[in-house]
Tab-separated table of C-alpha atoms in Angstrom:
chain	number	residue	atom	x	y	z
A	1261	MET	CA	-0.085	-27.468	-4.788
A	1262	LYS	CA	-1.556	-24.806	-7.225
A	1263	ILE	CA	-1.968	-20.872	-6.957
A	1264	GLN	CA	-4.757	-19.251	-9.081
A	1265	ILE	CA	-4.709	-15.629	-9.438
A	1266	ASP	CA	-7.881	-13.827	-11.266
A	1267	ASN	CA	-8.402	-10.138	-12.290
A	1268	PHE	CA	-5.293	-8.768	-10.975
A	1269	GLY	CA	-3.497	-6.255	-12.711
A	1270	PRO	CA	-3.809	-6.918	-16.624
A	1271	ILE	CA	-4.461	-10.574	-15.883
A	1272	ARG	CA	-7.920	-12.552	-15.801
A	1273	ARG	CA	-6.947	-15.416	-15.086
A	1274	PHE	CA	-3.414	-17.361	-14.185
A	1275	GLU	CA	-2.828	-20.663	-12.561
A	1276	CYS	CA	0.494	-22.472	-11.675
A	1277	ASP	CA	1.374	-25.882	-10.429
A	1278	LEU	CA	3.793	-26.053	-8.103
A	1279	ASP	CA	4.421	-29.271	-8.032
A	1280	LYS	CA	6.610	-28.966	-11.514
A	1281	ASP	CA	9.794	-28.145	-11.490
A	1282	LEU	CA	10.509	-26.313	-14.571
A	1283	HIS	CA	8.025	-23.193	-15.553
A	1284	LEU	CA	8.142	-21.790	-18.618
A	1285	ILE	CA	5.431	-18.524	-19.160
A	1286	LEU	CA	5.020	-16.740	-22.171
A	1287	GLY	CA	3.148	-14.224	-24.254
A	1288	THR	CA	3.453	-10.624	-25.581
A	1289	ASN	CA	4.437	-7.506	-23.759
A	1290	ASN	CA	2.596	-6.042	-20.928
A	1291	ILE	CA	-0.202	-8.706	-20.615
A	1292	GLY	CA	0.640	-10.319	-16.756
A	1293	LYS	CA	3.688	-12.002	-16.789
A	1294	SER	CA	5.689	-10.646	-14.437
A	1295	TYR	CA	2.554	-9.755	-11.733
A	1296	ALA	CA	1.770	-13.649	-12.187
A	1297	ILE	CA	4.963	-15.135	-10.707
A	1298	THR	CA	5.213	-11.563	-8.326
A	1299	VAL	CA	2.280	-12.546	-6.504
A	1300	VAL	CA	3.368	-16.393	-6.515
A	1301	TYR	CA	6.377	-15.148	-4.980
A	1302	LEU	CA	4.900	-12.751	-2.244
A	1303	LEU	CA	2.461	-15.613	-1.376
A	1304	LEU	CA	5.176	-18.258	-0.898
A	1305	LYS	CA	7.561	-15.686	0.944
A	1306	SER	CA	4.304	-15.122	3.144
A	1307	PHE	CA	3.765	-18.558	4.005
A	1308	MET	CA	7.789	-19.089	4.779
A	1309	GLU	CA	7.250	-15.929	7.149
A	1310	ALA	CA	4.314	-17.223	8.664
A	1311	GLY	CA	6.287	-20.767	9.191
A	1312	GLU	CA	8.870	-19.163	10.990
A	1313	GLU	CA	6.531	-17.815	13.423
A	1314	PHE	CA	4.535	-20.630	14.069
A	1315	ASP	CA	4.450	-21.976	17.534
A	1316	PRO	CA	2.143	-25.343	17.695
A	1317	PHE	CA	1.539	-24.782	21.565
A	1318	GLU	CA	0.698	-21.004	21.620
A	1319	ASP	CA	-2.761	-21.896	23.188
A	1320	MET	CA	-1.463	-24.080	25.517
A	1321	LYS	CA	1.417	-21.835	26.887
A	1322	TYR	CA	-1.400	-18.744	27.015
A	1323	VAL	CA	-3.539	-21.293	29.087
A	1324	MET	CA	-0.639	-22.230	31.061
A	1325	GLY	CA	0.953	-18.607	31.893
A	1326	ALA	CA	-0.129	-16.757	35.057
A	1327	GLY	CA	-2.502	-14.243	35.012
A	1328	MET	CA	-4.397	-15.750	32.471
A	1329	ASP	CA	-8.350	-14.782	32.403
A	1330	ASN	CA	-11.065	-16.148	30.790
A	1331	GLU	CA	-11.357	-14.119	27.737
A	1332	LEU	CA	-10.373	-16.879	25.237
A	1333	PHE	CA	-12.391	-19.384	26.370
A	1334	ASP	CA	-15.604	-17.614	26.378
A	1335	HIS	CA	-14.884	-16.414	23.059
A	1336	MET	CA	-14.385	-19.872	21.688
A	1337	VAL	CA	-17.130	-20.811	23.094
A	1338	GLU	CA	-19.813	-18.111	21.826
A	1339	GLN	CA	-17.970	-19.281	18.387
A	1340	MET	CA	-18.756	-22.885	18.714
A	1341	GLY	CA	-22.321	-22.568	20.110
A	1342	GLU	CA	-23.636	-25.701	20.941
A	1343	GLU	CA	-22.828	-28.190	23.340
A	1344	ASN	CA	-21.804	-30.828	20.397
A	1345	PRO	CA	-20.308	-28.319	18.055
A	1346	ASP	CA	-19.593	-28.612	14.426
A	1347	ILE	CA	-15.922	-29.857	14.190
A	1348	LYS	CA	-15.574	-29.031	10.727
A	1349	LYS	CA	-17.210	-25.136	11.303
A	1350	ALA	CA	-14.960	-24.868	14.532
A	1351	ALA	CA	-11.624	-25.672	12.933
A	1352	VAL	CA	-12.546	-23.229	9.876
A	1353	ASP	CA	-13.201	-20.133	12.142
A	1354	ARG	CA	-10.223	-20.913	14.352
A	1355	THR	CA	-7.943	-21.561	11.509
A	1356	PHE	CA	-9.258	-18.421	9.621
A	1357	ALA	CA	-8.072	-16.811	12.461
A	1358	LEU	CA	-4.666	-18.117	12.534
A	1359	LEU	CA	-4.672	-17.938	9.118
A	1360	LYS	CA	-5.137	-13.714	9.170
A	1361	LYS	CA	-2.778	-13.385	11.804
A	1362	GLY	CA	0.115	-15.262	10.639
A	1363	PHE	CA	0.072	-15.594	6.440
A	1364	LEU	CA	-2.207	-13.236	5.485
A	1365	LYS	CA	-1.004	-10.435	7.647
A	1366	GLN	CA	2.594	-10.608	5.836
A	1367	PHE	CA	0.964	-11.247	2.366
A	1368	GLN	CA	-0.578	-7.564	3.018
A	1369	ARG	CA	2.690	-6.108	3.995
A	1370	HIS	CA	4.738	-7.458	1.128
A	1371	PHE	CA	1.535	-6.368	-1.350
A	1372	ASP	CA	1.715	-2.917	0.295
A	1373	GLY	CA	5.342	-2.831	-0.459
A	1374	THR	CA	5.138	-3.919	-4.151
A	1375	TYR	CA	1.938	-2.625	-5.204
A	1376	GLY	CA	0.716	-0.015	-2.849
A	1377	SER	CA	-2.842	-0.403	-3.049
A	1378	ILE	CA	-5.472	-2.821	-4.075
A	1379	ASP	CA	-6.918	0.003	-6.408
A	1380	ALA	CA	-3.488	-0.073	-8.386
A	1381	VAL	CA	-4.237	-3.766	-9.368
A	1382	GLY	CA	-7.972	-4.432	-10.481
A	1383	ASN	CA	-8.611	-5.724	-13.185
A	1384	ARG	CA	-7.891	-3.048	-16.131
A	1385	PHE	CA	-10.409	-4.388	-18.466
A	1386	SER	CA	-13.563	-5.467	-16.113
A	1387	GLY	CA	-12.930	-3.601	-13.372
A	1388	GLU	CA	-13.129	-6.778	-10.967
A	1389	GLU	CA	-11.447	-7.251	-7.735
A	1390	PRO	CA	-8.517	-9.477	-7.438
A	1391	ILE	CA	-9.123	-13.312	-5.980
A	1392	ILE	CA	-6.778	-15.349	-5.106
A	1393	ARG	CA	-7.217	-19.244	-4.684
A	1394	LEU	CA	-4.662	-21.799	-3.157
A	1395	LEU	CA	-5.599	-25.011	-4.114
A	1396	PHE	CA	-4.313	-28.091	-1.806
A	1397	HIS	CA	-4.974	-31.730	-1.982
A	1398	GLU	CA	-7.273	-31.655	1.186
A	1399	PHE	CA	-8.454	-28.357	1.451
A	1400	ASP	CA	-8.729	-24.738	-0.600
A	1401	ILE	CA	-8.293	-21.105	0.807
A	1402	ASP	CA	-10.015	-18.513	-1.080
A	1403	ILE	CA	-8.635	-14.702	-0.687
A	1404	GLY	CA	-10.621	-11.876	-1.937
A	1405	THR	CA	-10.675	-7.967	-1.012
A	1406	ASP	CA	-12.361	-5.699	1.440
A	1407	ARG	CA	-11.593	-2.248	0.552
A	1408	ASN	CA	-8.302	-1.609	0.355
A	1409	ALA	CA	-7.089	-4.901	2.054
A	1410	PHE	CA	-6.946	-8.918	1.513
A	1411	LYS	CA	-9.250	-11.230	3.125
A	1412	LEU	CA	-10.174	-14.528	3.570
A	1413	THR	CA	-13.265	-15.243	2.263
A	1414	GLN	CA	-13.830	-19.151	1.978
A	1415	MET	CA	-12.053	-22.975	3.215
A	1416	ASN	CA	-13.249	-25.812	1.284
A	1417	ILE	CA	-12.304	-28.625	3.592
A	1418	ARG	CA	-12.011	-32.301	2.315
A	1419	MET	CA	-10.168	-34.154	4.731
A	1420	ASP	CA	-11.458	-35.883	8.010
A	1421	LEU	CA	-11.122	-33.458	10.481
A	1422	GLU	CA	-12.709	-35.577	13.084
A	1423	SER	CA	-10.219	-38.228	12.875
A	1424	ILE	CA	-7.153	-35.277	13.395
A	1425	TYR	CA	-9.165	-33.876	16.447
A	1426	LYS	CA	-9.404	-37.140	17.797
A	1427	GLY	CA	-5.484	-38.199	17.198
A	1428	ILE	CA	-4.519	-34.907	18.518
A	1429	VAL	CA	-6.485	-35.229	21.443
A	1430	GLY	CA	-5.050	-38.422	22.600
A	1431	LYS	CA	-1.478	-37.076	22.245
A	1432	PHE	CA	-2.507	-33.945	23.791
A	1433	GLU	CA	-4.290	-35.992	26.880
A	1434	GLN	CA	-0.867	-37.970	27.497
A	1435	ILE	CA	1.463	-34.803	27.684
A	1436	SER	CA	-0.598	-32.345	29.469
A	1437	GLY	CA	-3.871	-33.571	30.739
A	1438	ASP	CA	-3.111	-33.321	34.427
A	1439	LEU	CA	-1.226	-29.892	34.086
A	1440	LEU	CA	-4.360	-28.707	32.033
A	1441	ALA	CA	-7.062	-29.732	34.591
A	1442	ALA	CA	-4.935	-27.880	37.334
A	1443	ARG	CA	-4.852	-24.885	35.346
A	1444	PHE	CA	-8.367	-24.927	34.759
A	1445	ALA	CA	-9.421	-25.547	37.864
A	1446	LYS	CA	-7.174	-22.423	39.183
A	1447	LEU	CA	-8.932	-20.500	36.510
A	1448	GLY	CA	-12.348	-21.447	38.255
A	1449	HIS	CA	-13.396	-24.032	34.975
A	1450	GLY	CA	-14.530	-27.460	35.778
A	1451	MET	CA	-13.173	-29.968	32.903
A	1452	GLU	CA	-16.518	-31.416	32.255
A	1453	GLU	CA	-17.820	-27.946	31.352
A	1454	HIS	CA	-16.628	-26.352	28.265
A	1455	GLY	CA	-13.015	-25.762	29.238
A	1456	GLU	CA	-11.483	-29.195	28.354
A	1457	PHE	CA	-13.340	-29.445	24.584
A	1458	THR	CA	-12.481	-25.894	24.069
A	1459	MET	CA	-8.852	-26.236	25.180
A	1460	LYS	CA	-8.154	-29.150	22.834
A	1461	TYR	CA	-9.766	-28.423	19.933
A	1462	SER	CA	-7.810	-25.064	20.004
A	1463	ILE	CA	-4.571	-27.272	20.327
A	1464	ALA	CA	-6.432	-29.546	17.350
A	1465	ALA	CA	-7.007	-26.321	15.337
A	1466	ARG	CA	-3.545	-24.717	15.691
A	1467	MET	CA	-2.024	-28.387	14.410
A	1468	PHE	CA	-4.386	-28.039	11.493
A	1469	TYR	CA	-2.866	-24.208	10.835
A	1470	GLY	CA	0.709	-25.953	11.099
A	1471	HIS	CA	-0.548	-28.682	8.755
A	1472	ILE	CA	-1.644	-25.970	6.136
A	1473	LEU	CA	1.882	-24.014	6.444
A	1474	SER	CA	3.502	-27.565	6.093
A	1475	GLU	CA	1.869	-28.168	2.619
A	1476	VAL	CA	4.004	-25.369	1.446
A	1477	LEU	CA	7.077	-25.750	3.089
A	1478	LYS	CA	7.512	-29.288	2.512
A	1479	ARG	CA	7.685	-28.447	-1.147
A	1480	ILE	CA	9.555	-25.049	-1.431
A	1481	HIS	CA	12.559	-24.653	1.057
A	1482	ALA	CA	13.600	-20.905	-0.073
A	1483	ILE	CA	12.596	-18.631	-2.796
A	1484	LEU	CA	14.872	-16.381	-4.933
A	1485	TYR	CA	13.554	-13.844	-7.535
A	1486	LEU	CA	16.018	-12.598	-10.344
A	1487	PRO	CA	13.920	-9.550	-11.807
A	1488	ALA	CA	14.395	-8.183	-15.506
A	1489	SER	CA	16.923	-5.866	-16.033
A	1490	ARG	CA	19.619	-7.189	-13.868
A	1491	SER	CA	22.460	-5.413	-15.685
A	1492	GLY	CA	20.748	-2.162	-15.134
A	1493	LEU	CA	19.628	-2.811	-11.405
A	1494	TYR	CA	22.350	-4.148	-9.911
A	1495	PRO	CA	24.900	-0.786	-10.808
A	1496	THR	CA	22.279	1.052	-9.184
A	1497	LEU	CA	21.711	-0.856	-6.112
A	1498	SER	CA	25.339	-1.534	-5.095
A	1499	THR	CA	25.600	2.060	-4.162
A	1500	PHE	CA	24.110	0.453	-0.875
A	1501	GLY	CA	26.903	-2.262	-0.753
A	1502	GLN	CA	28.763	-0.655	1.971
A	1503	ILE	CA	25.738	0.197	3.898
A	1504	PHE	CA	25.334	-3.579	3.921
A	1505	ALA	CA	28.993	-4.353	4.559
A	1506	GLU	CA	29.154	-2.285	7.864
A	1507	LEU	CA	25.146	-3.676	8.771
A	1508	ALA	CA	26.904	-7.628	7.942
A	1509	LYS	CA	28.952	-7.037	10.919
A	1510	SER	CA	26.336	-7.612	13.123
A	1511	ARG	CA	24.481	-10.440	12.145
A	1512	SER	CA	21.606	-10.379	14.737
A	1513	PHE	CA	20.516	-6.899	13.188
A	1514	LEU	CA	20.069	-8.210	9.870
A	1515	LYS	CA	18.329	-11.150	10.720
A	1516	GLY	CA	15.229	-8.633	11.253
A	1517	GLY	CA	13.206	-7.426	8.082
A	1518	ILE	CA	15.075	-5.171	5.921
A	1519	GLU	CA	13.309	-3.486	3.018
A	1520	LEU	CA	14.268	-0.898	0.423
A	1521	PRO	CA	11.797	1.890	0.797
A	1522	GLY	CA	10.368	2.855	-2.463
A	1523	ILE	CA	11.663	-0.412	-4.198
A	1524	ALA	CA	8.798	-3.648	-5.008
A	1525	VAL	CA	9.569	-6.376	-2.478
A	1526	PRO	CA	10.716	-8.679	-5.174
A	1527	VAL	CA	13.639	-6.675	-6.150
A	1528	SER	CA	14.330	-5.199	-2.708
A	1529	ASP	CA	14.785	-8.799	-1.614
A	1530	TYR	CA	17.203	-9.603	-4.930
A	1531	PHE	CA	19.442	-6.954	-3.795
A	1532	LEU	CA	19.572	-7.622	-0.224
A	1533	GLU	CA	20.493	-11.407	-1.035
A	1534	LEU	CA	23.007	-10.625	-3.147
A	1535	SER	CA	24.362	-8.258	-0.406
A	1536	GLN	CA	24.029	-10.639	2.486
A	1537	ILE	CA	25.185	-13.423	0.744
A	1538	ASP	CA	27.245	-16.288	3.145
A	1539	PRO	CA	29.981	-17.575	1.102
A	1540	ASN	CA	29.629	-21.653	0.784
A	1541	LYS	CA	32.759	-22.620	1.702
A	1542	LYS	CA	31.953	-26.148	1.728
A	1543	ARG	CA	31.701	-26.801	-1.980
A	1544	GLU	CA	31.296	-30.081	-2.794
A	1545	GLN	CA	32.931	-30.835	-6.345
A	1546	ASP	CA	30.187	-33.646	-6.667
A	1547	ASP	CA	27.274	-31.578	-6.087
A	1548	PRO	CA	25.468	-31.249	-9.309
A	1549	ILE	CA	24.485	-27.443	-8.255
A	1550	GLN	CA	28.096	-26.535	-8.301
A	1551	ARG	CA	28.650	-28.199	-11.474
A	1552	ILE	CA	25.847	-26.305	-13.209
A	1553	ALA	CA	27.285	-23.167	-11.948
A	1554	LYS	CA	30.579	-24.053	-12.716
A	1555	ASP	CA	29.476	-25.127	-16.553
A	1556	ILE	CA	27.748	-21.570	-16.720
A	1557	GLU	CA	30.842	-19.770	-15.934
A	1558	ASN	CA	32.845	-22.004	-18.728
A	1559	ASP	CA	30.402	-21.933	-21.227
A	1560	ILE	CA	28.640	-19.014	-21.109
A	1561	LEU	CA	30.778	-16.063	-19.077
A	1562	ASN	CA	34.293	-17.626	-20.039
A	1563	GLY	CA	35.463	-16.329	-16.904
A	1564	LYS	CA	34.535	-16.640	-12.737
A	1565	VAL	CA	32.232	-14.931	-10.442
A	1566	GLU	CA	33.473	-14.262	-7.074
A	1567	PHE	CA	31.250	-12.288	-3.700
A	1568	ASP	CA	33.734	-10.204	-1.855
A	1569	THR	CA	32.852	-10.439	1.619
A	1570	LYS	CA	34.314	-6.829	2.384
A	1571	THR	CA	32.436	-4.779	-0.105
A	1572	ARG	CA	29.309	-7.460	-0.458
A	1573	LYS	CA	29.719	-6.705	-3.884
A	1574	LEU	CA	29.664	-9.178	-6.902
A	1575	PHE	CA	33.175	-9.447	-9.197
A	1576	TYR	CA	34.353	-11.238	-12.682
A	1577	THR	CA	37.512	-12.609	-13.715
A	1578	PRO	CA	37.546	-13.090	-17.534
A	1579	ASP	CA	39.930	-16.251	-18.668
A	1580	ASP	CA	42.859	-15.893	-19.932
A	1581	ALA	CA	42.967	-11.896	-18.763
A	1582	GLY	CA	46.118	-12.391	-16.610
A	1583	GLY	CA	44.082	-12.005	-13.246
A	1584	LEU	CA	42.109	-8.893	-14.367
A	1585	ARG	CA	39.218	-8.281	-11.735
A	1586	LEU	CA	36.453	-6.268	-12.793
A	1587	ASP	CA	33.224	-5.004	-10.689
A	1588	MET	CA	29.999	-5.900	-12.290
A	1589	ASP	CA	29.086	-2.344	-13.724
A	1590	ALA	CA	32.392	-2.624	-15.677
A	1591	THR	CA	31.497	-5.945	-17.531
A	1592	SER	CA	29.243	-6.717	-20.507
A	1593	SER	CA	25.620	-6.354	-19.591
A	1594	MET	CA	25.674	-10.134	-20.644
A	1595	VAL	CA	28.069	-10.747	-17.869
A	1596	SER	CA	25.783	-8.461	-15.418
A	1597	GLU	CA	23.060	-10.613	-16.383
A	1598	VAL	CA	23.970	-14.079	-15.562
A	1599	SER	CA	26.760	-13.316	-12.576
A	1600	PRO	CA	23.791	-13.284	-10.144
A	1601	ILE	CA	22.652	-16.249	-11.131
A	1602	VAL	CA	25.531	-18.174	-10.748
A	1603	SER	CA	26.234	-16.419	-7.258
A	1604	PHE	CA	22.835	-17.365	-6.179
A	1605	LEU	CA	23.528	-21.082	-7.289
A	1606	ARG	CA	27.011	-21.337	-5.601
A	1607	HIS	CA	26.547	-19.683	-2.468
A	1608	VAL	CA	22.685	-20.065	-1.818
A	1609	VAL	CA	20.997	-23.065	-3.624
A	1610	SER	CA	23.682	-25.387	-3.182
A	1611	LYS	CA	23.141	-25.411	0.634
A	1612	PRO	CA	21.028	-28.149	2.028
A	1613	ALA	CA	17.682	-27.140	3.658
A	1614	ARG	CA	17.999	-27.755	7.279
A	1615	LEU	CA	15.244	-30.192	8.291
A	1616	SER	CA	13.974	-31.288	11.498
A	1617	LYS	CA	14.423	-35.112	12.356
A	1618	GLU	CA	10.716	-35.937	11.968
A	1619	ALA	CA	11.085	-34.275	8.238
A	1620	GLN	CA	14.277	-36.143	7.504
A	1621	GLU	CA	12.347	-39.382	8.850
A	1622	ALA	CA	9.655	-38.495	6.365
A	1623	GLY	CA	11.446	-38.249	3.380
A	1624	ILE	CA	10.760	-34.643	2.899
A	1625	THR	CA	12.649	-32.915	0.605
A	1626	PRO	CA	11.773	-29.228	0.030
A	1627	LYS	CA	13.633	-27.569	-2.811
A	1628	HIS	CA	14.417	-23.689	-3.654
A	1629	LEU	CA	12.188	-22.243	-6.438
A	1630	LEU	CA	14.132	-19.832	-8.573
A	1631	PHE	CA	11.949	-16.891	-10.179
A	1632	ILE	CA	13.672	-15.527	-13.354
A	1633	GLU	CA	12.460	-12.613	-15.572
A	1634	GLU	CA	13.502	-12.824	-19.250
A	1635	PRO	CA	16.992	-14.564	-18.712
A	1636	GLU	CA	17.539	-14.353	-22.364
A	1637	ALA	CA	18.725	-10.655	-21.822
A	1638	HIS	CA	21.627	-9.722	-23.445
A	1639	LEU	CA	22.332	-13.305	-24.366
A	1640	HIS	CA	23.405	-14.075	-27.970
A	1641	PRO	CA	20.997	-17.145	-29.187
A	1642	GLU	CA	23.835	-19.797	-28.552
A	1643	ASN	CA	23.920	-18.657	-24.769
A	1644	GLN	CA	20.321	-18.834	-24.431
A	1645	VAL	CA	20.179	-22.231	-25.937
A	1646	ARG	CA	23.331	-23.190	-23.428
A	1647	LEU	CA	21.490	-21.365	-20.401
A	1648	MET	CA	18.143	-23.486	-21.217
A	1649	ALA	CA	20.001	-26.711	-20.811
A	1650	ALA	CA	21.480	-25.314	-17.410
A	1651	PHE	CA	17.948	-24.637	-16.352
A	1652	ALA	CA	16.937	-27.899	-17.368
A	1653	ALA	CA	19.893	-29.437	-15.406
A	1654	LEU	CA	18.623	-27.570	-12.249
A	1655	ALA	CA	15.060	-28.741	-12.592
A	1656	ASN	CA	17.017	-32.486	-12.622
A	1657	ALA	CA	18.920	-31.542	-9.544
A	1658	GLY	CA	15.971	-30.784	-7.320
A	1659	VAL	CA	16.161	-26.841	-8.195
A	1660	LYS	CA	12.501	-25.569	-9.263
A	1661	VAL	CA	12.621	-22.531	-12.012
A	1662	MET	CA	9.769	-20.515	-12.959
A	1663	ILE	CA	10.681	-18.451	-15.983
A	1664	THR	CA	9.121	-15.315	-18.193
A	1665	THR	CA	10.485	-15.215	-21.541
A	1666	HIS	CA	9.983	-13.908	-24.999
A	1667	SER	CA	12.649	-16.038	-26.437
A	1668	ASP	CA	12.009	-18.601	-28.980
A	1669	PHE	CA	15.182	-20.230	-28.719
A	1670	LEU	CA	14.709	-21.062	-24.967
A	1671	PHE	CA	11.305	-22.683	-26.038
A	1672	ASN	CA	12.806	-24.468	-29.031
A	1673	LYS	CA	15.779	-25.813	-26.867
A	1674	LEU	CA	13.227	-27.015	-24.101
A	1675	ASN	CA	11.456	-28.830	-26.958
A	1676	ASN	CA	14.707	-30.570	-27.707
A	1677	LEU	CA	15.403	-31.379	-24.291
A	1678	ILE	CA	12.211	-32.802	-24.009
A	1679	LEU	CA	12.491	-34.694	-27.203
A	1680	GLU	CA	16.131	-36.247	-26.371
A	1681	LYS	CA	14.249	-37.354	-22.485
A	1682	SER	CA	16.643	-35.300	-20.831
A	1683	ILE	CA	13.706	-33.721	-18.956
A	1684	ASP	CA	10.483	-35.565	-18.366
A	1685	THR	CA	7.241	-33.638	-19.454
A	1686	ALA	CA	5.435	-34.411	-15.919
A	1687	ALA	CA	8.380	-31.972	-14.611
A	1688	VAL	CA	7.222	-29.040	-17.203
A	1689	SER	CA	4.878	-26.676	-17.110
A	1690	ALA	CA	4.412	-24.115	-20.309
A	1691	MET	CA	1.835	-21.394	-20.193
A	1692	LEU	CA	0.563	-18.688	-22.658
A	1693	PHE	CA	-1.035	-15.661	-21.724
A	1694	LYS	CA	-3.358	-14.833	-24.689
A	1695	GLN	CA	-5.222	-11.670	-24.494
A	1696	THR	CA	-9.094	-11.392	-23.889
A	1697	ASP	CA	-11.747	-8.958	-23.535
A	1698	GLU	CA	-11.249	-9.587	-19.764
A	1699	GLY	CA	-7.612	-9.455	-19.903
A	1700	GLY	CA	-4.588	-11.657	-19.986
A	1701	GLU	CA	-5.356	-15.487	-19.499
A	1702	ALA	CA	-2.762	-18.083	-19.224
A	1703	VAL	CA	-3.509	-21.288	-21.046
A	1704	PRO	CA	-1.398	-24.386	-20.757
A	1705	LEU	CA	0.382	-25.237	-23.723
A	1706	ALA	CA	-0.317	-28.848	-25.273
A	1707	MET	CA	2.830	-31.304	-24.702
A	1708	ASP	CA	4.078	-34.559	-25.424
A	1709	ASP	CA	7.220	-36.637	-25.752
A	1710	LEU	CA	7.551	-34.709	-29.154
A	1711	GLY	CA	7.672	-31.300	-26.939
A	1712	ILE	CA	5.614	-28.293	-26.648
A	1713	GLU	CA	3.328	-27.218	-29.017
A	1714	ASP	CA	3.892	-23.732	-30.268
A	1715	GLU	CA	0.996	-21.316	-30.276
A	1716	ASN	CA	3.565	-18.107	-29.289
A	1717	PHE	CA	6.412	-17.800	-31.890
A	1718	ILE	CA	4.904	-19.506	-35.015
A	1719	ASP	CA	2.477	-16.654	-36.338
A	1720	ALA	CA	5.403	-13.790	-35.993
A	1721	THR	CA	7.866	-16.587	-37.556
A	1722	GLU	CA	5.213	-17.522	-40.842
A	1723	ARG	CA	4.585	-13.532	-41.281
A	1724	LEU	CA	8.220	-13.031	-41.411
A	1725	TYR	CA	8.628	-15.673	-43.825
A	1726	ASP	CA	5.573	-14.789	-45.669
A	1727	GLU	CA	6.851	-11.187	-45.961
A	1728	LYS	CA	10.298	-12.372	-47.400
A	1729	VAL	CA	8.768	-14.465	-50.110
A	1730	ASP	CA	6.476	-11.538	-50.902
A	1731	LEU	CA	9.195	-8.905	-50.840
A	1732	ILE	CA	11.211	-11.447	-53.419
A	1733	ASP	CA	8.310	-12.050	-55.373
A	1734	ARG	CA	7.399	-8.498	-56.011
A	1735	MET	CA	11.408	-7.929	-56.727
A	1736	ASN	CA	11.592	-10.517	-59.292
A	1737	ARG	CA	8.214	-8.918	-60.847
A	1738	ASP	CA	9.869	-5.583	-60.857
A	1739	GLY	CA	13.018	-7.535	-62.668
A	1740	ASP	CA	10.892	-9.066	-65.312
A	1741	ASP	CA	8.920	-5.630	-65.980
A	1742	GLY	CA	12.325	-3.981	-66.767
A	1743	ASP	CA	13.366	-6.766	-68.881
A	1744	ALA	CA	10.304	-6.292	-70.787
A	1745	GLU	CA	11.049	-2.745	-71.587
């Protein structure tokens, strides 16, 4: 699955391949890196929420329910038209309606909560409207804009819908044929008329919509966003801790959607996730994710991170400090930057996905996806290197990681990990945003077994080196002139 974003804020074009496990996104400031991963996050969040609401038999329940009128059927027949309708066109029309009601409605809500208006994110350079393309193996979905709202503009399908339709209809007839016939008779429809085909195809289209959702959900189990400036955000937002401590007493209330007003959705989600952590009490010592969290504590933090279930806040206990326990706002900026990563790994990411029996039998293993902005912030270069090793270990342990960074230490450590074959290049994506006349364009960096081509840091490094050589030459010349006098 790939996501392509065009003409969004400072972005001319960005594309990411979600089948990759470790994403490194590079580029200068204010070129579109945060915009890119925010949109990806909002899209995936919307798909997941649509998946939670999805009921494959909603149309059938609608028919079977008492008091049903003929509106649904008449609408479908009007859409399909001919006696032998075009299966593909009918599928696209019906699936468009389902995508709009489910996925797109959620995305629009999260977009509004983050950016406020489409006018605010049009291409700053060309003035063009945003376009988003969702690229799958068997189909593509295009999303454009209409005034101040997103709309589905096109769906390209490369799969055999006739076969899908026949297969679903076969199963459908086995479980509901007689019931459906009786229901249509009650409504005054003959099964030889348009009713039977219409209803069966409606179910088939809903199943195709479910297939679209599953193409996302079988890859991504859950998403977590760690924004930039975590050390500054947490002390500010932690003032809500007591509020959520009280709300946590009512689990059913917390299952509803909660957002902090006036705060971008990813940032709101970040703090809500931290505040609503359900501590993982069944920690397996041989769990690779638990080991990685422990390694970060030992090698970078030199202390332990705890989540207090009463205050709903994080605390840090330094090693060899006689039991001293510090609130995050009393720790160093390095500790408050890295501690949320440890907490998420230990209590959220380490919990396995709850899969249906069918998914387990099919061998589906969806993964967590961590979005982390500028993980190098407030870290000494030695700790940046250690953190990059932890990210690579996470990718190898089945956790997807998407990073935006300005750190050549992260970049060079990843190259060394590739060189020593600690991570496969097939699992890695490295994108560099380059400035063009129409905005920032993300281009893939060349990669092989020796690492990733450096088109980002090398120029600045060479300029600094040349500047140093020039200054030394000038100093030597000035010294020679002084000696001559």
